[in-house]
GROMACS .gro file of C-alpha atoms in nm:
model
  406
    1UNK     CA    1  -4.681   2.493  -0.436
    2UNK     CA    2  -4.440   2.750  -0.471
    3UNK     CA    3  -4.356   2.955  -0.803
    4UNK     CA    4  -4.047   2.773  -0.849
    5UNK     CA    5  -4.160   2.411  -0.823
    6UNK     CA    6  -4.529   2.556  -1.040
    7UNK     CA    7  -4.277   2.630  -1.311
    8UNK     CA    8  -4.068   2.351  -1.306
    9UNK     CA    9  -4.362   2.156  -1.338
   10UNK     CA   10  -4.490   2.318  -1.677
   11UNK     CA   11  -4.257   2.450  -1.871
   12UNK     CA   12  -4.006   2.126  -1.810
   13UNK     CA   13  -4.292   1.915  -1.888
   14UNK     CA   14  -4.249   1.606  -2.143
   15UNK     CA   15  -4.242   1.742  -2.518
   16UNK     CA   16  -4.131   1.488  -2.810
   17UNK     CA   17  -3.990   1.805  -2.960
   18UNK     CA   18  -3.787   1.906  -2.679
   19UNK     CA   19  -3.399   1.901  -2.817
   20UNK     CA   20  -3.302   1.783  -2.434
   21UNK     CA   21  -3.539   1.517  -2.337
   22UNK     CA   22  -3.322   1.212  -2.484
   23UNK     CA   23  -2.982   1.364  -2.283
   24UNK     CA   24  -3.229   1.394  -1.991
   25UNK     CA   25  -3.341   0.978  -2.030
   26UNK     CA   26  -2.942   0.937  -2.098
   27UNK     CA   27  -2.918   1.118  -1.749
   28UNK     CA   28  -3.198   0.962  -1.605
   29UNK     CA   29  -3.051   0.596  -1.696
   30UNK     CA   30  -2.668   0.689  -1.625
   31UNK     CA   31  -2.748   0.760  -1.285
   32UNK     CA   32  -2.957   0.537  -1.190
   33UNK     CA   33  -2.707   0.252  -1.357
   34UNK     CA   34  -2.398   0.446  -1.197
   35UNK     CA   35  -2.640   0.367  -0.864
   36UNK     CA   36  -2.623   0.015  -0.958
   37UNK     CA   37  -2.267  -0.048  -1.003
   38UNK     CA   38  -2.208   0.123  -0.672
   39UNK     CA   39  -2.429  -0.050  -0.478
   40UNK     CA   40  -2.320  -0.410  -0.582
   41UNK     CA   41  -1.968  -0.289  -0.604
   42UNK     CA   42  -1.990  -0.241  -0.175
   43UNK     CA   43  -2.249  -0.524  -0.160
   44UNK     CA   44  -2.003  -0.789  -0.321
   45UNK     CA   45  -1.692  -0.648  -0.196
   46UNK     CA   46  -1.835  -0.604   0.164
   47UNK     CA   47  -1.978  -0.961   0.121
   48UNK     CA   48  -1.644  -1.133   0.019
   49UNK     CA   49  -1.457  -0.975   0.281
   50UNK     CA   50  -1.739  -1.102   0.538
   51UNK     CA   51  -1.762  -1.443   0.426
   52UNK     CA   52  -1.365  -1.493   0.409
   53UNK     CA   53  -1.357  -1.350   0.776
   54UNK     CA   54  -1.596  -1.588   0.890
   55UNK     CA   55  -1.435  -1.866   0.734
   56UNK     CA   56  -1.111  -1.788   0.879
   57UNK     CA   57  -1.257  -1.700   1.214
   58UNK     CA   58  -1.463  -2.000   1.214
   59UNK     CA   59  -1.122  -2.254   1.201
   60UNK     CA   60  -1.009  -2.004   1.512
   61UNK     CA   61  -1.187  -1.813   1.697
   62UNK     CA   62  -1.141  -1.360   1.702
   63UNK     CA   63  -0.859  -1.399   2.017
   64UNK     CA   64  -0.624  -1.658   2.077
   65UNK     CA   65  -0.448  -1.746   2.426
   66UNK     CA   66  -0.167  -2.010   2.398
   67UNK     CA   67   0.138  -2.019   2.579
   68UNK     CA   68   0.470  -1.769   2.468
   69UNK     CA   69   0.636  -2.120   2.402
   70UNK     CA   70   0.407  -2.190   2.122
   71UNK     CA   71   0.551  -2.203   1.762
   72UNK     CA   72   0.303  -2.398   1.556
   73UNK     CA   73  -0.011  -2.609   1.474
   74UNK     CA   74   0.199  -2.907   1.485
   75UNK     CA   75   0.381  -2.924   1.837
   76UNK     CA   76   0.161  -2.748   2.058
   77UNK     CA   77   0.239  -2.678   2.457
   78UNK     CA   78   0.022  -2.774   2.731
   79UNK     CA   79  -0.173  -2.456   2.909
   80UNK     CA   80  -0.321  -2.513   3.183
   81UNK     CA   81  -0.635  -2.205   3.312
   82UNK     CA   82  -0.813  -2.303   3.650
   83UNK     CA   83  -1.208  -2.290   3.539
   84UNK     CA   84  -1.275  -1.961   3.750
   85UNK     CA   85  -0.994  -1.827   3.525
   86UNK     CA   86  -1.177  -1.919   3.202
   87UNK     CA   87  -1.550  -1.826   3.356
   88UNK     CA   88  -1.357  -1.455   3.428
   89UNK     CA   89  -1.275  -1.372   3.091
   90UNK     CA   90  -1.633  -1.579   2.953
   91UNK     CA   91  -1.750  -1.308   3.173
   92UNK     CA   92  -1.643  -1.008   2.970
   93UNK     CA   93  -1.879  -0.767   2.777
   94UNK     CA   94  -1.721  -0.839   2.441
   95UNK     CA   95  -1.672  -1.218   2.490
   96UNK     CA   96  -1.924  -1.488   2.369
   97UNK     CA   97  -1.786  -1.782   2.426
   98UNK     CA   98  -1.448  -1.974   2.567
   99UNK     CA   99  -1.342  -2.295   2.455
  100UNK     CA  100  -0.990  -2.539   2.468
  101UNK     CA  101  -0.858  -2.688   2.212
  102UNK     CA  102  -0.524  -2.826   2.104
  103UNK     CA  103  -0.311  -2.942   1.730
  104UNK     CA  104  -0.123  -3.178   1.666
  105UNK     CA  105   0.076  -3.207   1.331
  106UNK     CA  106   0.024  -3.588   1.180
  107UNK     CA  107  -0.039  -3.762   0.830
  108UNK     CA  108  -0.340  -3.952   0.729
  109UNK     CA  109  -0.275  -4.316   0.493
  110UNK     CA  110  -0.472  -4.474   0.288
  111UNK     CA  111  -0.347  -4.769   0.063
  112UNK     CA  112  -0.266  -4.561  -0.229
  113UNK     CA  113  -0.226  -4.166  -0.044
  114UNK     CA  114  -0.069  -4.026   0.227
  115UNK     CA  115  -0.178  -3.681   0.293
  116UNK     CA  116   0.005  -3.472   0.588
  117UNK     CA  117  -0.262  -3.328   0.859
  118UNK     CA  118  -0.295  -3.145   1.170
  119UNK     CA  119  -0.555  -3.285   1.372
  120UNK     CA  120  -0.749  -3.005   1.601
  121UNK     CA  121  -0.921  -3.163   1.880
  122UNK     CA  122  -1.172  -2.986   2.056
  123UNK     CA  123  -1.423  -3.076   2.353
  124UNK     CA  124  -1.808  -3.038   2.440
  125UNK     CA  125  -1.763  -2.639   2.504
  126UNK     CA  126  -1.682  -2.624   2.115
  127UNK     CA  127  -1.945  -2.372   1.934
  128UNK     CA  128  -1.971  -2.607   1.575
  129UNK     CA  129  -2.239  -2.406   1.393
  130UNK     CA  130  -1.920  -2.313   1.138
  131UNK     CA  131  -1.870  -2.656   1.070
  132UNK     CA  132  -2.244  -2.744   1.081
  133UNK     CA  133  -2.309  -2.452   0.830
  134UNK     CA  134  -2.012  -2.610   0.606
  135UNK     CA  135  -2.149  -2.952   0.599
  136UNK     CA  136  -2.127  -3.132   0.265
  137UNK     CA  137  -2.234  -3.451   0.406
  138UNK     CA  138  -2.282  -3.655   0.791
  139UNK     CA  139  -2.273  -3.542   1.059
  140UNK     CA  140  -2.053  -3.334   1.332
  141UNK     CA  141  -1.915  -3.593   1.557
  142UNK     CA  142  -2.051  -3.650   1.906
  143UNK     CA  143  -1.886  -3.439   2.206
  144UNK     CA  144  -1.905  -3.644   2.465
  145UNK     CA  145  -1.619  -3.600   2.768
  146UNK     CA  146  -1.679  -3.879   2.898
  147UNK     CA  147  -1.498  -4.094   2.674
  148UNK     CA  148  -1.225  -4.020   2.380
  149UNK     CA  149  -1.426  -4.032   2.055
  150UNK     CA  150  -1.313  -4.210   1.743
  151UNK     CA  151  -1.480  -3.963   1.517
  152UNK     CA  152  -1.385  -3.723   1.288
  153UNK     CA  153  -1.485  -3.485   1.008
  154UNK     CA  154  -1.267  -3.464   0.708
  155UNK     CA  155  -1.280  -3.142   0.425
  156UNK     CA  156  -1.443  -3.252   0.088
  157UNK     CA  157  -1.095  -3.171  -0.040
  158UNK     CA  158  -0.881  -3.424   0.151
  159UNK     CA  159  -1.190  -3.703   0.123
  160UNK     CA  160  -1.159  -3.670  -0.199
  161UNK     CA  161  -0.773  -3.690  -0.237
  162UNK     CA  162  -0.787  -3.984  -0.029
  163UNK     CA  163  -1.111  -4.158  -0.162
  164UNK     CA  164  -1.236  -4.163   0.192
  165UNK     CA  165  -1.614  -4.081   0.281
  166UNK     CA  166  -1.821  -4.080   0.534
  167UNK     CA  167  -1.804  -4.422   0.715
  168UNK     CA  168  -1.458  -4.474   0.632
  169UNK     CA  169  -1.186  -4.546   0.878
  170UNK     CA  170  -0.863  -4.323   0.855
  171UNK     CA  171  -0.512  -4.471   0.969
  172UNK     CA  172  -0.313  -4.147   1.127
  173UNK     CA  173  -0.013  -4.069   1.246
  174UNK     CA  174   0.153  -3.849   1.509
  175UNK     CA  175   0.474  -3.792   1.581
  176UNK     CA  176   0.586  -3.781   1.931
  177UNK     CA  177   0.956  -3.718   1.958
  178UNK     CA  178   1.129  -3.972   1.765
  179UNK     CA  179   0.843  -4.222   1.740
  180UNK     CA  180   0.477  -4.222   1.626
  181UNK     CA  181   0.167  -4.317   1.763
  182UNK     CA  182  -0.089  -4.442   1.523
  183UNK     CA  183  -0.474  -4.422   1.623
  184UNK     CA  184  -0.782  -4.576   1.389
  185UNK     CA  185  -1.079  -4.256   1.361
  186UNK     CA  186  -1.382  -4.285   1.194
  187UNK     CA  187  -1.540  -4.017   0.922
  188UNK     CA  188  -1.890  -3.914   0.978
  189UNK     CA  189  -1.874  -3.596   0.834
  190UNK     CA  190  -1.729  -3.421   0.555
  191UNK     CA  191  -1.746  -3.012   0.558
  192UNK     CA  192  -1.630  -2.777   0.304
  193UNK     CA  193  -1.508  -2.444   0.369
  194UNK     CA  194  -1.345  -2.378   0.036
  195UNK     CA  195  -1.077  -2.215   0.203
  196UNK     CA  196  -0.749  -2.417   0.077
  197UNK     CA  197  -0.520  -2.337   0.316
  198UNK     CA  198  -0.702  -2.520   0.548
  199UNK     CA  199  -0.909  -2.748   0.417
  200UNK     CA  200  -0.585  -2.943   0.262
  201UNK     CA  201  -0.467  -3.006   0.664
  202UNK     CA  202  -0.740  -2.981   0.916
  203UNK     CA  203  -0.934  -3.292   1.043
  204UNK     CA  204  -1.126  -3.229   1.401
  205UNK     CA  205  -1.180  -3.429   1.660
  206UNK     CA  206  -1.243  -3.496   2.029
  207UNK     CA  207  -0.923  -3.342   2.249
  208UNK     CA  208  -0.929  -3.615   2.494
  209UNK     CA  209  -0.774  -3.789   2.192
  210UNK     CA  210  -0.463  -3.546   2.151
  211UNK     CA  211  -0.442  -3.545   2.546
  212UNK     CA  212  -0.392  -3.906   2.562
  213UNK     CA  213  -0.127  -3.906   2.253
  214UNK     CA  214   0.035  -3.643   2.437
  215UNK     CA  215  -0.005  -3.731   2.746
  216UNK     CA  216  -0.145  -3.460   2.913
  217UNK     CA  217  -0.396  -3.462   3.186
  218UNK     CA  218  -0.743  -3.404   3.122
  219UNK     CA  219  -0.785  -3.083   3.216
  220UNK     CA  220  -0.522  -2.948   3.003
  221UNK     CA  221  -0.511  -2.806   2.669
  222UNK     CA  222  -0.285  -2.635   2.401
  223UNK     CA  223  -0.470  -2.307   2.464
  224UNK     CA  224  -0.813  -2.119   2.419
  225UNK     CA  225  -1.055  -1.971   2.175
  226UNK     CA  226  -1.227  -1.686   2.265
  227UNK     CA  227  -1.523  -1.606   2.066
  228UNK     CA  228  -1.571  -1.198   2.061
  229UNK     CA  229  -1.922  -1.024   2.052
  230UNK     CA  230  -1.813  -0.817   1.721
  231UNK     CA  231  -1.556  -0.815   1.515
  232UNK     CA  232  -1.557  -0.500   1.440
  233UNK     CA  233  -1.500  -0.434   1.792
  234UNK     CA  234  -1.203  -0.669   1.827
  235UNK     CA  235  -0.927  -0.434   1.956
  236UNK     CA  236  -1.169  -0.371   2.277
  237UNK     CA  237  -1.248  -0.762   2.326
  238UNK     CA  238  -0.836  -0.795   2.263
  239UNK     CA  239  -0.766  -0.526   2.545
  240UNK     CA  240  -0.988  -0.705   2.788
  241UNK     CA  241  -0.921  -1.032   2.723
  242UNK     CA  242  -0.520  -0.944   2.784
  243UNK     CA  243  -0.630  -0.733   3.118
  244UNK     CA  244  -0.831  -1.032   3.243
  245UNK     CA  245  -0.521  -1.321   3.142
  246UNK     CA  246  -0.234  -1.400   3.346
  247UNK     CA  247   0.097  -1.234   3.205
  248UNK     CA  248   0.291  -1.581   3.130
  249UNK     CA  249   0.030  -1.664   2.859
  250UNK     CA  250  -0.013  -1.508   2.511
  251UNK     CA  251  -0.316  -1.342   2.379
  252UNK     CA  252  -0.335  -1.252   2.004
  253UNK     CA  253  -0.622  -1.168   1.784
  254UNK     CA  254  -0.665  -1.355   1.425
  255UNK     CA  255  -0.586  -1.053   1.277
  256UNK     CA  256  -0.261  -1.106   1.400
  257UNK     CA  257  -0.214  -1.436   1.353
  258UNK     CA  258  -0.310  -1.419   0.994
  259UNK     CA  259  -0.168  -1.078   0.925
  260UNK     CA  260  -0.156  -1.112   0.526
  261UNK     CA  261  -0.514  -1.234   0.502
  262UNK     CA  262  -0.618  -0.983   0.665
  263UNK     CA  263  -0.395  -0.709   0.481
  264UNK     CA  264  -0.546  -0.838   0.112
  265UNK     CA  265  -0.868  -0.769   0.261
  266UNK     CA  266  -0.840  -0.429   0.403
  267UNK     CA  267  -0.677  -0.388   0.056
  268UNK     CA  268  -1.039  -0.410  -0.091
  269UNK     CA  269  -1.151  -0.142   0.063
  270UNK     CA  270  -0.915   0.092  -0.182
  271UNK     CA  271  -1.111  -0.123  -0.459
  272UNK     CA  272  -1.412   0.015  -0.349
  273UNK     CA  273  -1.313   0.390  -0.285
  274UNK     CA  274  -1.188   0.408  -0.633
  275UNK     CA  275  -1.504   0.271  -0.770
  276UNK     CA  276  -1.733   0.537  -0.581
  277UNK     CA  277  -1.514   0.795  -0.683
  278UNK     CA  278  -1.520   0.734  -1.085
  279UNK     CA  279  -1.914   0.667  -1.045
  280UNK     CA  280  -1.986   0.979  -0.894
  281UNK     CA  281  -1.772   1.182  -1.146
  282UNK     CA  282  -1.991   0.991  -1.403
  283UNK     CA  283  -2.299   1.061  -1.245
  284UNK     CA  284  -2.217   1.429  -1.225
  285UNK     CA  285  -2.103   1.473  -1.546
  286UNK     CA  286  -2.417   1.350  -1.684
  287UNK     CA  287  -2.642   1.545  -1.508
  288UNK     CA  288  -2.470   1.861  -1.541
  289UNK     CA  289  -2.445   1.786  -1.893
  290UNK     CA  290  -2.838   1.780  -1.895
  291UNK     CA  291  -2.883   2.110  -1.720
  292UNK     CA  292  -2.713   2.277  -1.942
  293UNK     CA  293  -2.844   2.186  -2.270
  294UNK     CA  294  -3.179   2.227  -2.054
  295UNK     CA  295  -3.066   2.611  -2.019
  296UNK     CA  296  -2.966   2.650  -2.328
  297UNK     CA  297  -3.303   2.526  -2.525
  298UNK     CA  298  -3.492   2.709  -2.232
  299UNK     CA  299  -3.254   3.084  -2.307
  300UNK     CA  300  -3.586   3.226  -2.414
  301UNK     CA  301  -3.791   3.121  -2.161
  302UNK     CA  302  -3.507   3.262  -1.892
  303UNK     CA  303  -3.517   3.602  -2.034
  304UNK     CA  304  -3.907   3.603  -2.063
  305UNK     CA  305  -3.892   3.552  -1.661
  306UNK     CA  306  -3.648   3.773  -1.595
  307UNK     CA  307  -3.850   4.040  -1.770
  308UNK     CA  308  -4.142   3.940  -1.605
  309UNK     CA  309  -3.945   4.033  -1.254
  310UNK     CA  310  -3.774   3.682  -1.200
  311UNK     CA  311  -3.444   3.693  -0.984
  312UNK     CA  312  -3.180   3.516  -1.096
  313UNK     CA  313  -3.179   3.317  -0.789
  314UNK     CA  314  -3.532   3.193  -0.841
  315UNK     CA  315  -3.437   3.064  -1.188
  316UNK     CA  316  -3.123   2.905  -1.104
  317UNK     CA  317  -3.384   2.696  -0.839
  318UNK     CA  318  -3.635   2.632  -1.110
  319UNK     CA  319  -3.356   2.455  -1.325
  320UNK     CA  320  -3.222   2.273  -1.008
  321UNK     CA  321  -3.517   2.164  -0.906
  322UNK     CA  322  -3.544   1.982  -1.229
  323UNK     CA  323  -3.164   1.848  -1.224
  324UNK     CA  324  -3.273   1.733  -0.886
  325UNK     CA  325  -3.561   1.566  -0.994
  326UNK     CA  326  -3.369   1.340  -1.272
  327UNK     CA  327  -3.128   1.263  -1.001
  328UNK     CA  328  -3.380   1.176  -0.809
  329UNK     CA  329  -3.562   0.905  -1.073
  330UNK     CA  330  -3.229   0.789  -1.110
  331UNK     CA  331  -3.141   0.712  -0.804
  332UNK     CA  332  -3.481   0.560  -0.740
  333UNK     CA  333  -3.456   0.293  -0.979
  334UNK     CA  334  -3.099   0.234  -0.957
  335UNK     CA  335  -3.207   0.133  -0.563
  336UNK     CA  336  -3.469  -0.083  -0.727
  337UNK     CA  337  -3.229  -0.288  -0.977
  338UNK     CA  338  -2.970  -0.300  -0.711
  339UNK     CA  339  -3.206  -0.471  -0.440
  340UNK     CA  340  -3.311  -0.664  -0.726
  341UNK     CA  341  -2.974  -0.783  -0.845
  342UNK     CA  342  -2.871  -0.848  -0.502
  343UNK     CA  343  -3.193  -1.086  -0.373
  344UNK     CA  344  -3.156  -1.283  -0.698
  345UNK     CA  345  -2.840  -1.338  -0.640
  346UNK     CA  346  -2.849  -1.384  -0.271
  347UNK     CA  347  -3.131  -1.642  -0.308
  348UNK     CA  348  -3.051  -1.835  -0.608
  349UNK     CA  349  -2.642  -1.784  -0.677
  350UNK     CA  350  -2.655  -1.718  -1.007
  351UNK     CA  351  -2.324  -1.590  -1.042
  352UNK     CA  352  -2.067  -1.831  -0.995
  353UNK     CA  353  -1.730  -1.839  -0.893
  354UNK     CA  354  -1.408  -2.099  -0.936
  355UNK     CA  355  -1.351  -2.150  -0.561
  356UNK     CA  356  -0.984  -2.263  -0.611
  357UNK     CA  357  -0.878  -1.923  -0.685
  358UNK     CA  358  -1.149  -1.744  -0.513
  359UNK     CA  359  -1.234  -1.969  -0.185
  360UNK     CA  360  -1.625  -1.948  -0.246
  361UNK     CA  361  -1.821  -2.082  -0.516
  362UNK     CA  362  -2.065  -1.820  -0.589
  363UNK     CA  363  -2.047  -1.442  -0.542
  364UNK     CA  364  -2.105  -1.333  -0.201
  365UNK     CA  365  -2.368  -1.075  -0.118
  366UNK     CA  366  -2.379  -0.851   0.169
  367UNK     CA  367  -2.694  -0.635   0.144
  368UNK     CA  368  -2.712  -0.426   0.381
  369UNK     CA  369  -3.021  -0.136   0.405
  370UNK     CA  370  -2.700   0.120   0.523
  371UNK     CA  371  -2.567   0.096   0.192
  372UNK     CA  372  -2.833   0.149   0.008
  373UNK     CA  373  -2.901   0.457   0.188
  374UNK     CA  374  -2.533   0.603   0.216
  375UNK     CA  375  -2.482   0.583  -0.170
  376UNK     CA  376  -2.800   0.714  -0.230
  377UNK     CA  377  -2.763   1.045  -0.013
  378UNK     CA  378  -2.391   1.051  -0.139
  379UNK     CA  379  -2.509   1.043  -0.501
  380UNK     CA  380  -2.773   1.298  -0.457
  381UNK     CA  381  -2.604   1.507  -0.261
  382UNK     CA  382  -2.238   1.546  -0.504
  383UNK     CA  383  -2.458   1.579  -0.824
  384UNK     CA  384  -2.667   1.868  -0.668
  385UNK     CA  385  -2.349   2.034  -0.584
  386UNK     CA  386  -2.212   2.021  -0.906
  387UNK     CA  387  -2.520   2.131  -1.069
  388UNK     CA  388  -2.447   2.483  -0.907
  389UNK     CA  389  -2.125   2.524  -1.111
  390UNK     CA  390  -2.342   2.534  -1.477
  391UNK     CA  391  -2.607   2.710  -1.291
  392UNK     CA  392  -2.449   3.059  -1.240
  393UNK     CA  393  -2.486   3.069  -1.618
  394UNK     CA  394  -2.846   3.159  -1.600
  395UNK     CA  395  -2.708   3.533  -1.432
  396UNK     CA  396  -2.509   3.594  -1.768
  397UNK     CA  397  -2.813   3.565  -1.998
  398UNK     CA  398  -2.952   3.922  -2.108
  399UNK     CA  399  -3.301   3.889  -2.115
  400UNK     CA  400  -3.336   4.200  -2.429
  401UNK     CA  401  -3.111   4.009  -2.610
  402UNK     CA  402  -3.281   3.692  -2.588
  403UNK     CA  403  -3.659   3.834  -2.640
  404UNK     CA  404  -3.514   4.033  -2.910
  405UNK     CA  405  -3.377   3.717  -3.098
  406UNK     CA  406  -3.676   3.518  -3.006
   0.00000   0.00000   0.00000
């Protein structure tokens, strides 16, 4: 043990009478709380932004490829890709998975409702662990190609509207021109994404339906999902999907296709700059705070050393050590709350949210180890530097003048 940390050790030791102990438990307990609010302030930010993405993701897919004549959900235009041409870009290092689908714009009746709807058909190929995950009650309907299913899943929010449920049979309607063909589905499943803007429209079903309302051979669809490894690697898996696509078809990512989702999300991240900035100021304020009233009770003590042959530099570390310590402690338990805080609510929901104006019902939680461990080194590592500005004091005490007062 050096001299520095042997010192620290004693003459900073716990003393009821010591004029700085409570601002060093203020200290102690701001940082560690300014810790806390950091931590779920990225954990619950991060976590919204992740579960929104994966809801709108999981209606779509990360990349897009329709034809340049496509408009909207509601009229879609036949593409047709040969199966070596969908196996190529399957084949890419950022792609997971490729999969048709088509829309059709419609309305759903009832005796008492009409609702209008855009009916998204999809085939066997179709990952539905999104919609499986979103389940409120059923079942996903079967994907067989060999015949055109009659069943459907319907959002909580349009069963509801309608008074339709699972067993239920639901008249639609699909314009076609200047007529309208009607077909007869069946509900046996009701998800619930919480996500308005689509849960008010979107029923899915089997494509061979759509194909035969529009008709369209079998092999054709209104375009195709492509699934991408990471989507925080999306601009690569866009590049290569485009590269590995025929020029008269149209790739775009989601982010492109819903541009001001997207935009209000990246818009968080601001949120949570200006959070870590004001909590760091706070935790350096308080800890400088209690280094100096520490070297101002200690005066005596500093000018003893520095008689004794004590640099100034080896007293400044003494006192830092110290500050460093309560930073430290801080920081330590803030971790401790925070992964606290963040299981309980993880695990049991306990804070709730209105999911009409916040498309989730609870707050989301996105605990990840690297945040932990990024606030904690930033934390410790802006409060030590602004310990050195109070610090440089210690080289302006006179040790005579102190022992002579003393």
């Amino acid at each position: 043990m050096t001299f520095e940390h042997l010192i620290a050790r004693r003459f900073l030791q716990r003393d009821k009478s010591n004029f700085s102990r409570p601002l060093v438990n203020i200290a102690t307990y701001t940082i560690a709380l300014g810790v806390v609010v950091m931590i779920m302030a990225v954990c619950i930010l991060r976590g919204f932004q992740r579960e929104i993405t994966e809801k709108v993701v999981g209606f779509g897919a990360h990349i897009t490829i329709r034809s340049y004549g496509w408009v909207n959900d509601y009229d879609e235009i036949a593409v047709n890709m040969t199966a070596d041409e969908v196996r190529q870009i399957e084949a890419l290092p950022s792609v997971a998975h490729v999969q048709p689908f088509a829309c059709k714009g419609g309305m759903l009746k009832t005796d008492e409702q009409i609702q209008g709807i855009v009916f998204k058909g999809v085939d066997h190929s179709f990952d539905s662990a999104f919609f499986a995950g979103n389940m409120v009650r059923g079942r996903f309907f079967r994907l067989d190609d060999s015949t055109a299913s009659n069943e459907i899943i319907v959002s909580q929010r349009m069963a509801n509207k309608m008074g339709i449920d699972t067993g239920s049979k639901a008249r639609t309607y699909f314009w076609t021109g200047d007529n309208y063909r009607a077909r007869a589905f069946r509900v046996v499943g009701i998800y619930n994404t919480d996500l308005s803007e689509f849960d008010d429209h979107y029923i899915i079903g089997h494509l061979r339906q759509l194909q035969t309302i529009n008709g369209w051979p079998n092999d054709a669809a209104a375009g195709y999902e492509v699934i991408a490894n990471d989507f925080d690697h999306l601009d690569q898996a866009l590049t290569e999907v485009k590269a590995a696509t025929r020029p008269d078809l149209a790739v775009t990512s989601i982010v492109e296709e819903q541009p001001s989702m997207f935009a209000w999300l990246e818009l968080l991240n601001s949120n949570i700059i200006l959070i870590l900035l004001i909590m760091a100021v706070v935790c350096a304020s308080s800890v400088v705070s209690a280094l100096l009233i520490m070297i101002f009770e200690k005066t005596s003590m500093i000018g003893l050393l520095k008689t004794l042959g004590s640099t100034n530099r080896s007293i400044r570390r003494i006192f830092m050590l110290k500050a460093t310590s309560i930073v430290g402690k801080g920081i330590v338990v803030g971790n401790i709350v925070a992964a606290l805080l963040c299981y309980l609510q993880s695990t049991f929901h306990i804070v709730r949210l209105d999911s009409e104006s916040y498309s989730m019902s609870f707050v989301p939680i996105d605990a990840n180890p690297l945040f932990f461990i990024i606030i904690s080194v930033g934390t410790l590592l802006v409060s030590v530097a602004a310990l050195l500005i109070p610090s440089t004091y210690i080289a302006h005490i006179d040790p005579a003048r102190t022992i002579r007062q003393e």
